[in-house]
PDB file of C-alpha atoms in Angstrom:
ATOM      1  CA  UNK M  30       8.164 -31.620  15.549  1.00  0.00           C
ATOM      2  CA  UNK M  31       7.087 -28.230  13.232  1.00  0.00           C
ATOM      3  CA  UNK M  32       4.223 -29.039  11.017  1.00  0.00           C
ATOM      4  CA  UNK M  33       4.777 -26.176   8.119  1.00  0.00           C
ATOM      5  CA  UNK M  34       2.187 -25.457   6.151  1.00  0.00           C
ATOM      6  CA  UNK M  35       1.812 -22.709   3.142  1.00  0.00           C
ATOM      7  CA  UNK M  36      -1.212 -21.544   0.950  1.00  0.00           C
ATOM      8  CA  UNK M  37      -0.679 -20.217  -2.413  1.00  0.00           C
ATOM      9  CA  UNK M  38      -3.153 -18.928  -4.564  1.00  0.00           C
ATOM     10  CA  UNK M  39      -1.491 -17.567  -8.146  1.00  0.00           C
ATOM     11  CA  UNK M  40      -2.191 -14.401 -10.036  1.00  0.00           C
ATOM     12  CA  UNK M  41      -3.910 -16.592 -13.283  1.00  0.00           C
ATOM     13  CA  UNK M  42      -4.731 -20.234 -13.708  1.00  0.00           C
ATOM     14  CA  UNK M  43      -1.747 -20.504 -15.951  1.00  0.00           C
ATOM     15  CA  UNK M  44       0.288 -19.669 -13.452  1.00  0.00           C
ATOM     16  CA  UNK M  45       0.089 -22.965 -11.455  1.00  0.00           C
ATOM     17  CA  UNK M  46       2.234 -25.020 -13.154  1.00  0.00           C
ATOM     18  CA  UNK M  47       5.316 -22.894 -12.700  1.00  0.00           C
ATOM     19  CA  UNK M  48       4.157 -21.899  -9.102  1.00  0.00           C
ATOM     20  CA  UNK M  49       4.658 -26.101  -8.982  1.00  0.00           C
ATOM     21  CA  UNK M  50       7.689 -25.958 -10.411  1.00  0.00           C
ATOM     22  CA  UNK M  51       9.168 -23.113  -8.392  1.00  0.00           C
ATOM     23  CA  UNK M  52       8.215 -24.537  -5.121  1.00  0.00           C
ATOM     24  CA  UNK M  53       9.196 -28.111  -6.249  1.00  0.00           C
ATOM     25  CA  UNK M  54      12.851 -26.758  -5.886  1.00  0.00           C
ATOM     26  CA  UNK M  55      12.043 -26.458  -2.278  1.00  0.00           C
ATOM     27  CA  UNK M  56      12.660 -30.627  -2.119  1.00  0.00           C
ATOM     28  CA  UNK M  57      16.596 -30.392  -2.777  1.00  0.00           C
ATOM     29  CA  UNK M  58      16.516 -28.451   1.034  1.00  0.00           C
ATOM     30  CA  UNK M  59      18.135 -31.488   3.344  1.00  0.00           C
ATOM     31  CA  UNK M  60      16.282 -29.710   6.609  1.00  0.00           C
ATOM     32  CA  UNK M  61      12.875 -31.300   6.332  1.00  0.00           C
ATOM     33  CA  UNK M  62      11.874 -34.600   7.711  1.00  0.00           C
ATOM     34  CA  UNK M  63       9.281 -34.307   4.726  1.00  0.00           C
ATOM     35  CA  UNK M  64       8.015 -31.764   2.170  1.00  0.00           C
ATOM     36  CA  UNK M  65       5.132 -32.342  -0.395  1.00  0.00           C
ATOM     37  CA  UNK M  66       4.306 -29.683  -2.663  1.00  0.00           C
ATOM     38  CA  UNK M  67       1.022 -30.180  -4.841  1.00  0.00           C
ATOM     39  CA  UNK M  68      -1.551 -28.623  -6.378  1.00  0.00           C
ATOM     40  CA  UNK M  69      -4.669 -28.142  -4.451  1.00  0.00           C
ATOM     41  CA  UNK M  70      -7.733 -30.524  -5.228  1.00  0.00           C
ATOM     42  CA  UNK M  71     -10.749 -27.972  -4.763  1.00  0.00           C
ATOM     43  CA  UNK M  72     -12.770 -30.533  -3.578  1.00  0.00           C
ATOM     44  CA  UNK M  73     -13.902 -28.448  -0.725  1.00  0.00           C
ATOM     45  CA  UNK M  74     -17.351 -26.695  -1.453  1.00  0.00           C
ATOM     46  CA  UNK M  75     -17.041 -24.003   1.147  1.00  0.00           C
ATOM     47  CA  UNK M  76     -13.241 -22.633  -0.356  1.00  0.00           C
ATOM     48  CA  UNK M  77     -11.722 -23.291  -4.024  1.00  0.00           C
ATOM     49  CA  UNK M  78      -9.530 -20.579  -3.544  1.00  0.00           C
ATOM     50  CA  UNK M  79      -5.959 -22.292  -2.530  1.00  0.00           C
ATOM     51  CA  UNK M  80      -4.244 -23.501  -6.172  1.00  0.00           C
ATOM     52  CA  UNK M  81      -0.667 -24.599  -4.603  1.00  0.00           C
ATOM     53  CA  UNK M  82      -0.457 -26.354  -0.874  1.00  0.00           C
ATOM     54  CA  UNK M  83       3.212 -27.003   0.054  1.00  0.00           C
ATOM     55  CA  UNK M  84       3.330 -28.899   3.803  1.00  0.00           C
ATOM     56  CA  UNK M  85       6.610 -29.771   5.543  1.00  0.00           C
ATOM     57  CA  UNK M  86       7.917 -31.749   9.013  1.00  0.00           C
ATOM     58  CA  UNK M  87      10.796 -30.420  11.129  1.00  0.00           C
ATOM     59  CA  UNK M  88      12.202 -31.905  13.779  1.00  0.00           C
ATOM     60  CA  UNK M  89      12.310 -28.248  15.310  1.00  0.00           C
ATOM     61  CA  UNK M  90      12.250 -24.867  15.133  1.00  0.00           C
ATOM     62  CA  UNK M  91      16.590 -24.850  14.426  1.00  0.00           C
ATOM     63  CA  UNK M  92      15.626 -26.973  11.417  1.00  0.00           C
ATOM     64  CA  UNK M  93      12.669 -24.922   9.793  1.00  0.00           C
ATOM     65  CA  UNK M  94      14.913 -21.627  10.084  1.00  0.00           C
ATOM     66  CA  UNK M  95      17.790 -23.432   8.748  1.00  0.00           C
ATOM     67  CA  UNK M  96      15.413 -24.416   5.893  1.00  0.00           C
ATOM     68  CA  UNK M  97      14.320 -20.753   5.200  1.00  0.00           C
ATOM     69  CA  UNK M  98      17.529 -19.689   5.223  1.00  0.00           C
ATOM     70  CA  UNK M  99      18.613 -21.647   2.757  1.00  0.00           C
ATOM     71  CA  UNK M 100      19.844 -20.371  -0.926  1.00  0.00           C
ATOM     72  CA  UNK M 101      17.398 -22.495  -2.796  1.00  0.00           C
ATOM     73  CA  UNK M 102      14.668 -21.257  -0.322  1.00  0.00           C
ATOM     74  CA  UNK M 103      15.356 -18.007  -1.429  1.00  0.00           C
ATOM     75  CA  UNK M 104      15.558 -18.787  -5.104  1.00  0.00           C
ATOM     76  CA  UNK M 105      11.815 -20.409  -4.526  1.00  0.00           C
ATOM     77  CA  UNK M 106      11.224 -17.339  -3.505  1.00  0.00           C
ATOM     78  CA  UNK M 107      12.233 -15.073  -6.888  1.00  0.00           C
ATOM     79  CA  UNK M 108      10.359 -18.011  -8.826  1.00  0.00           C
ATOM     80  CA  UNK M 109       7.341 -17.889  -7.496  1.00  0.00           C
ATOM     81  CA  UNK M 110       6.671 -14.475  -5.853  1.00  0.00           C
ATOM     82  CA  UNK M 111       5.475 -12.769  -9.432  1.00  0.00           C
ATOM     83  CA  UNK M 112       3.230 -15.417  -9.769  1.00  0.00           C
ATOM     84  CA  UNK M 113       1.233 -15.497  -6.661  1.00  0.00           C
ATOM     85  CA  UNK M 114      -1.794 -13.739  -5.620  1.00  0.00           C
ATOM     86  CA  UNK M 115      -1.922 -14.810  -2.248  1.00  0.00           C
ATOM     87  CA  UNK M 116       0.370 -16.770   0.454  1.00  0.00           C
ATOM     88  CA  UNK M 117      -0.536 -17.915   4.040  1.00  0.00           C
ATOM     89  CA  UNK M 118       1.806 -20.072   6.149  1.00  0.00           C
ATOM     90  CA  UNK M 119       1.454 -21.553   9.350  1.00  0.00           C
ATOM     91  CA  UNK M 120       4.130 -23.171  11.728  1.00  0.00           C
ATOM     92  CA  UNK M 121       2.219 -25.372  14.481  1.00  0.00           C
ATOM     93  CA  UNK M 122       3.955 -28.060  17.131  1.00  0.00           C
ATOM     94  CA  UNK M 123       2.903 -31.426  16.510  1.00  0.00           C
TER      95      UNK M 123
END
């Protein structure tokens, strides 16, 4: 199994919402096992930074790259690219 996991930060606190929104599109993809996308608490007191956390399963690597190459992957994409500041993603084995 893929564990994905992607960081947003967005350009202006008003931004959020629609960064929500744009990823929230990513849920229609059939590839994932699971995919949450929610905003981030800021609880931590070392790093406030992340706004947007979206974290996905895959049952392998054939399904992850079938999910990024997907046309409402790519329309996530349009949405929310203006918007961000910031994006790291990682991909580790579970």
């Amino acid at each position: 199994m893929i564990r994905h996991i992607v960081f947003f930060t967005a350009k202006s606190e008003c931004d959020v919402e629609d960064i929500l929104e744009g990823l929230s599109i990513l849920k229609e993809i059939p590839h994932a096992m699971k995919l949450e996308v929610t905003a981030n608490r800021k609880s931590d007191p070392i790093s406030q930074v992340v706004d947007v956390v979206v974290y996905g399963e895959f049952e392998d690597s054939a399904a992850l790259d079938a999910y990024k190459a997907h046309d409402i992957y790519q329309e996530s994409i349009r949405r929310v690219r203006p918007l961000r500041e910031l994006r790291f993603a990682a991909d580790i084995e579970a």
